Short mmCIF file of N, CA and C in Angstrom, two decimals:
data_model
loop_
_atom_site.label_atom_id
_atom_site.label_comp_id
_atom_site.label_asym_id
_atom_site.label_seq_id
_atom_site.Cartn_x
_atom_site.Cartn_y
_atom_site.Cartn_z
N UNK A 17 13.17 7.30 -20.66
CA UNK A 17 13.06 6.56 -21.91
C UNK A 17 11.73 5.81 -21.93
N UNK A 18 10.99 5.95 -22.97
CA UNK A 18 9.70 5.28 -23.12
C UNK A 18 9.91 3.83 -23.52
N UNK A 19 9.24 2.95 -22.80
CA UNK A 19 9.30 1.53 -23.13
C UNK A 19 7.90 1.08 -23.54
N UNK A 20 7.80 0.28 -24.58
CA UNK A 20 6.48 -0.16 -25.03
C UNK A 20 5.78 -1.07 -24.02
N UNK A 21 6.55 -1.77 -23.21
CA UNK A 21 5.98 -2.69 -22.22
C UNK A 21 6.64 -2.46 -20.86
N UNK A 22 6.14 -1.49 -20.09
CA UNK A 22 6.76 -1.20 -18.79
C UNK A 22 6.59 -2.38 -17.83
N UNK A 23 7.48 -2.45 -16.89
CA UNK A 23 7.45 -3.50 -15.87
C UNK A 23 6.13 -3.39 -15.10
N UNK A 24 5.33 -4.46 -15.05
CA UNK A 24 4.05 -4.41 -14.36
C UNK A 24 4.17 -4.07 -12.87
N UNK A 25 5.27 -4.41 -12.27
CA UNK A 25 5.45 -4.10 -10.85
C UNK A 25 5.60 -2.59 -10.64
N UNK A 26 6.19 -1.91 -11.59
CA UNK A 26 6.29 -0.45 -11.52
C UNK A 26 4.91 0.19 -11.68
N UNK A 27 4.11 -0.39 -12.57
CA UNK A 27 2.75 0.10 -12.76
C UNK A 27 1.94 -0.11 -11.47
N UNK A 28 2.14 -1.24 -10.81
CA UNK A 28 1.44 -1.50 -9.54
C UNK A 28 1.82 -0.45 -8.49
N UNK A 29 3.09 -0.05 -8.46
CA UNK A 29 3.51 1.00 -7.53
C UNK A 29 2.83 2.32 -7.87
N UNK A 30 2.70 2.61 -9.15
CA UNK A 30 2.01 3.84 -9.56
C UNK A 30 0.53 3.80 -9.15
N UNK A 31 -0.10 2.64 -9.25
CA UNK A 31 -1.49 2.51 -8.81
C UNK A 31 -1.60 2.77 -7.31
N UNK A 32 -0.64 2.25 -6.56
CA UNK A 32 -0.56 2.46 -5.11
C UNK A 32 -0.47 3.96 -4.79
N UNK A 33 0.45 4.63 -5.44
CA UNK A 33 0.66 6.06 -5.18
C UNK A 33 -0.52 6.90 -5.66
N UNK A 34 -1.14 6.48 -6.75
CA UNK A 34 -2.33 7.18 -7.24
C UNK A 34 -3.44 7.16 -6.19
N UNK A 35 -3.58 6.03 -5.50
CA UNK A 35 -4.59 5.93 -4.45
C UNK A 35 -4.28 6.90 -3.31
N UNK A 36 -3.01 7.01 -2.93
CA UNK A 36 -2.63 7.97 -1.89
C UNK A 36 -3.01 9.40 -2.31
N UNK A 37 -2.76 9.73 -3.55
CA UNK A 37 -3.08 11.08 -4.05
C UNK A 37 -4.59 11.32 -4.01
N UNK A 38 -5.36 10.32 -4.41
CA UNK A 38 -6.82 10.44 -4.36
C UNK A 38 -7.30 10.68 -2.93
N UNK A 39 -6.76 9.93 -2.00
CA UNK A 39 -7.15 10.06 -0.59
C UNK A 39 -6.74 11.43 -0.04
N UNK A 40 -5.57 11.92 -0.44
CA UNK A 40 -5.14 13.24 0.01
C UNK A 40 -6.09 14.32 -0.51
N UNK A 41 -6.55 14.16 -1.73
CA UNK A 41 -7.51 15.12 -2.28
C UNK A 41 -8.84 15.05 -1.53
N UNK A 42 -9.28 13.85 -1.18
CA UNK A 42 -10.53 13.67 -0.46
C UNK A 42 -10.49 14.32 0.92
N UNK A 43 -9.40 14.09 1.65
CA UNK A 43 -9.29 14.55 3.03
C UNK A 43 -8.64 15.92 3.17
N UNK A 44 -7.94 16.33 2.15
CA UNK A 44 -7.11 17.53 2.23
C UNK A 44 -5.70 17.12 2.60
N UNK A 45 -4.74 17.70 1.93
CA UNK A 45 -3.34 17.30 2.11
C UNK A 45 -2.89 17.50 3.56
N UNK A 46 -3.25 18.62 4.16
CA UNK A 46 -2.81 18.92 5.51
C UNK A 46 -3.38 17.93 6.52
N UNK A 47 -4.69 17.72 6.44
CA UNK A 47 -5.35 16.80 7.36
C UNK A 47 -4.82 15.37 7.16
N UNK A 48 -4.69 14.98 5.91
CA UNK A 48 -4.16 13.65 5.61
C UNK A 48 -2.76 13.50 6.21
N UNK A 49 -1.91 14.48 5.98
CA UNK A 49 -0.54 14.43 6.47
C UNK A 49 -0.46 14.32 7.98
N UNK A 50 -1.25 15.11 8.67
CA UNK A 50 -1.25 15.06 10.14
C UNK A 50 -1.72 13.70 10.65
N UNK A 51 -2.81 13.23 10.10
CA UNK A 51 -3.34 11.94 10.53
C UNK A 51 -2.37 10.82 10.20
N UNK A 52 -1.76 10.88 9.03
CA UNK A 52 -0.81 9.85 8.60
C UNK A 52 0.39 9.82 9.55
N UNK A 53 0.86 10.97 9.92
CA UNK A 53 2.04 11.05 10.79
C UNK A 53 1.75 10.64 12.23
N UNK A 54 0.61 11.06 12.76
CA UNK A 54 0.36 10.89 14.20
C UNK A 54 -0.55 9.73 14.59
N UNK A 55 -1.22 9.10 13.65
CA UNK A 55 -2.14 8.03 13.99
C UNK A 55 -1.78 6.74 13.25
N UNK A 56 -1.10 5.83 13.93
CA UNK A 56 -0.67 4.58 13.28
C UNK A 56 -1.82 3.78 12.66
N UNK A 57 -2.96 3.76 13.32
CA UNK A 57 -4.10 3.00 12.77
C UNK A 57 -4.53 3.60 11.44
N UNK A 58 -4.60 4.93 11.37
CA UNK A 58 -4.94 5.61 10.12
C UNK A 58 -3.90 5.30 9.05
N UNK A 59 -2.63 5.41 9.42
CA UNK A 59 -1.52 5.15 8.49
C UNK A 59 -1.64 3.74 7.92
N UNK A 60 -1.91 2.77 8.79
CA UNK A 60 -2.02 1.37 8.33
C UNK A 60 -3.20 1.20 7.39
N UNK A 61 -4.34 1.78 7.73
CA UNK A 61 -5.51 1.66 6.86
C UNK A 61 -5.27 2.31 5.50
N UNK A 62 -4.60 3.45 5.50
CA UNK A 62 -4.29 4.12 4.23
C UNK A 62 -3.33 3.28 3.39
N UNK A 63 -2.36 2.68 4.03
CA UNK A 63 -1.44 1.83 3.29
C UNK A 63 -2.16 0.61 2.73
N UNK A 64 -3.05 0.02 3.51
CA UNK A 64 -3.82 -1.13 3.00
C UNK A 64 -4.66 -0.74 1.79
N UNK A 65 -5.31 0.41 1.86
CA UNK A 65 -6.09 0.88 0.71
C UNK A 65 -5.22 1.00 -0.54
N UNK A 66 -4.06 1.59 -0.37
CA UNK A 66 -3.16 1.81 -1.50
C UNK A 66 -2.55 0.49 -1.99
N UNK A 67 -2.17 -0.37 -1.07
CA UNK A 67 -1.59 -1.66 -1.43
C UNK A 67 -2.59 -2.49 -2.22
N UNK A 68 -3.85 -2.44 -1.82
CA UNK A 68 -4.88 -3.20 -2.53
C UNK A 68 -4.99 -2.78 -3.99
N UNK A 69 -4.77 -1.50 -4.27
CA UNK A 69 -4.81 -1.04 -5.66
C UNK A 69 -3.68 -1.68 -6.48
N UNK A 70 -2.50 -1.74 -5.89
CA UNK A 70 -1.39 -2.43 -6.56
C UNK A 70 -1.65 -3.91 -6.71
N UNK A 71 -2.23 -4.51 -5.68
CA UNK A 71 -2.56 -5.94 -5.73
C UNK A 71 -3.53 -6.24 -6.87
N UNK A 72 -4.54 -5.40 -7.02
CA UNK A 72 -5.53 -5.61 -8.09
C UNK A 72 -4.85 -5.65 -9.45
N UNK A 73 -3.94 -4.72 -9.66
CA UNK A 73 -3.22 -4.67 -10.94
C UNK A 73 -2.39 -5.94 -11.14
N UNK A 74 -1.67 -6.35 -10.10
CA UNK A 74 -0.84 -7.55 -10.21
C UNK A 74 -1.69 -8.80 -10.47
N UNK A 75 -2.83 -8.91 -9.82
CA UNK A 75 -3.71 -10.06 -10.05
C UNK A 75 -4.18 -10.10 -11.50
N UNK A 76 -4.54 -8.92 -12.03
CA UNK A 76 -4.99 -8.87 -13.44
C UNK A 76 -3.89 -9.35 -14.38
N UNK A 77 -2.65 -9.16 -13.98
CA UNK A 77 -1.50 -9.57 -14.80
C UNK A 77 -1.01 -10.98 -14.43
N UNK A 78 -1.74 -11.64 -13.54
CA UNK A 78 -1.37 -12.99 -13.07
C UNK A 78 0.02 -13.03 -12.44
N UNK A 79 0.33 -11.99 -11.67
CA UNK A 79 1.61 -11.92 -10.97
C UNK A 79 1.37 -12.06 -9.47
N UNK A 80 2.38 -12.51 -8.77
CA UNK A 80 2.28 -12.71 -7.32
C UNK A 80 2.55 -11.40 -6.58
N UNK A 81 2.06 -11.36 -5.36
CA UNK A 81 2.35 -10.26 -4.45
C UNK A 81 3.00 -10.87 -3.21
N UNK A 82 4.14 -10.37 -2.83
CA UNK A 82 4.89 -10.92 -1.69
C UNK A 82 4.39 -10.29 -0.39
N UNK A 83 3.41 -10.95 0.24
CA UNK A 83 2.84 -10.42 1.47
C UNK A 83 3.85 -10.44 2.61
N UNK A 84 4.75 -11.39 2.60
CA UNK A 84 5.77 -11.47 3.65
C UNK A 84 6.68 -10.23 3.61
N UNK A 85 7.17 -9.93 2.45
CA UNK A 85 8.08 -8.78 2.28
C UNK A 85 7.36 -7.47 2.62
N UNK A 86 6.14 -7.34 2.14
CA UNK A 86 5.37 -6.13 2.41
C UNK A 86 5.08 -5.99 3.90
N UNK A 87 4.75 -7.09 4.57
CA UNK A 87 4.49 -7.05 6.01
C UNK A 87 5.74 -6.64 6.78
N UNK A 88 6.90 -7.09 6.31
CA UNK A 88 8.15 -6.68 6.97
C UNK A 88 8.34 -5.17 6.87
N UNK A 89 8.08 -4.61 5.68
CA UNK A 89 8.21 -3.17 5.51
C UNK A 89 7.20 -2.41 6.38
N UNK A 90 5.95 -2.84 6.34
CA UNK A 90 4.90 -2.13 7.08
C UNK A 90 5.12 -2.15 8.58
N UNK A 91 5.80 -3.16 9.08
CA UNK A 91 6.04 -3.27 10.53
C UNK A 91 7.40 -2.72 10.94
N UNK A 92 8.07 -2.04 10.03
CA UNK A 92 9.42 -1.53 10.31
C UNK A 92 9.44 -0.03 10.57
N UNK A 93 10.63 0.46 10.80
CA UNK A 93 10.85 1.88 11.05
C UNK A 93 10.42 2.74 9.87
N UNK A 94 10.44 2.17 8.66
CA UNK A 94 10.06 2.95 7.47
C UNK A 94 8.65 3.51 7.59
N UNK A 95 7.79 2.78 8.29
CA UNK A 95 6.42 3.21 8.50
C UNK A 95 6.15 3.49 9.98
N UNK A 96 7.22 3.82 10.68
CA UNK A 96 7.14 4.21 12.09
C UNK A 96 6.49 3.13 12.96
N UNK A 97 6.81 1.87 12.67
CA UNK A 97 6.35 0.73 13.46
C UNK A 97 4.84 0.80 13.70
N UNK A 98 4.09 1.08 12.67
CA UNK A 98 2.65 1.32 12.82
C UNK A 98 1.85 0.07 13.16
N UNK A 99 2.42 -1.09 12.91
CA UNK A 99 1.68 -2.33 13.09
C UNK A 99 2.68 -3.46 13.32
N UNK A 100 2.22 -4.53 13.95
CA UNK A 100 3.10 -5.69 14.12
C UNK A 100 3.21 -6.44 12.80
N UNK A 101 4.27 -7.20 12.68
CA UNK A 101 4.44 -8.02 11.48
C UNK A 101 3.26 -8.98 11.33
N UNK A 102 2.87 -9.64 12.43
CA UNK A 102 1.79 -10.63 12.38
C UNK A 102 0.48 -10.02 11.87
N UNK A 103 0.14 -8.85 12.37
CA UNK A 103 -1.11 -8.20 11.94
C UNK A 103 -1.01 -7.77 10.48
N UNK A 104 0.12 -7.20 10.10
CA UNK A 104 0.30 -6.78 8.71
C UNK A 104 0.20 -7.98 7.77
N UNK A 105 0.85 -9.05 8.11
CA UNK A 105 0.84 -10.26 7.27
C UNK A 105 -0.58 -10.80 7.15
N UNK A 106 -1.28 -10.86 8.26
CA UNK A 106 -2.66 -11.37 8.26
C UNK A 106 -3.55 -10.52 7.35
N UNK A 107 -3.47 -9.19 7.49
CA UNK A 107 -4.31 -8.30 6.69
C UNK A 107 -3.94 -8.33 5.21
N UNK A 108 -2.66 -8.43 4.93
CA UNK A 108 -2.22 -8.49 3.53
C UNK A 108 -2.64 -9.80 2.88
N UNK A 109 -2.50 -10.90 3.59
CA UNK A 109 -2.94 -12.19 3.06
C UNK A 109 -4.45 -12.17 2.79
N UNK A 110 -5.21 -11.62 3.73
CA UNK A 110 -6.66 -11.51 3.59
C UNK A 110 -7.00 -10.64 2.37
N UNK A 111 -6.31 -9.53 2.22
CA UNK A 111 -6.57 -8.63 1.09
C UNK A 111 -6.26 -9.34 -0.24
N UNK A 112 -5.14 -10.01 -0.30
CA UNK A 112 -4.74 -10.70 -1.54
C UNK A 112 -5.76 -11.78 -1.92
N UNK A 113 -6.21 -12.52 -0.94
CA UNK A 113 -7.19 -13.58 -1.20
C UNK A 113 -8.55 -13.02 -1.61
N UNK A 114 -8.89 -11.83 -1.13
CA UNK A 114 -10.21 -11.25 -1.41
C UNK A 114 -10.31 -10.65 -2.82
N UNK A 115 -9.18 -10.42 -3.43
CA UNK A 115 -9.17 -9.81 -4.78
C UNK A 115 -9.40 -10.91 -5.80
N UNK A 116 -10.45 -10.75 -6.56
CA UNK A 116 -10.82 -11.80 -7.51
C UNK A 116 -10.56 -11.49 -8.88
#
């Protein structure tokens, strides 16, 4: 169903996923997939790139981004424990503050 004013948080998720698609096109889907699966540092950097795209959209809409919640997800089994909570939180806070 088409809504004239979609939820901005859903749009932020679409911006996030769009960035993943762009990166897959740049690197090639196969190479991206292998690196994403087997290299936690690569996986974390790719997620940060994508998250920043969603953050930019939310900032433009004057909405908050929950760095605590996102850090919990990034440091969990959902992302194969790619990073500690403390590091994820630090990087997400830094990213949020850097977006003007």
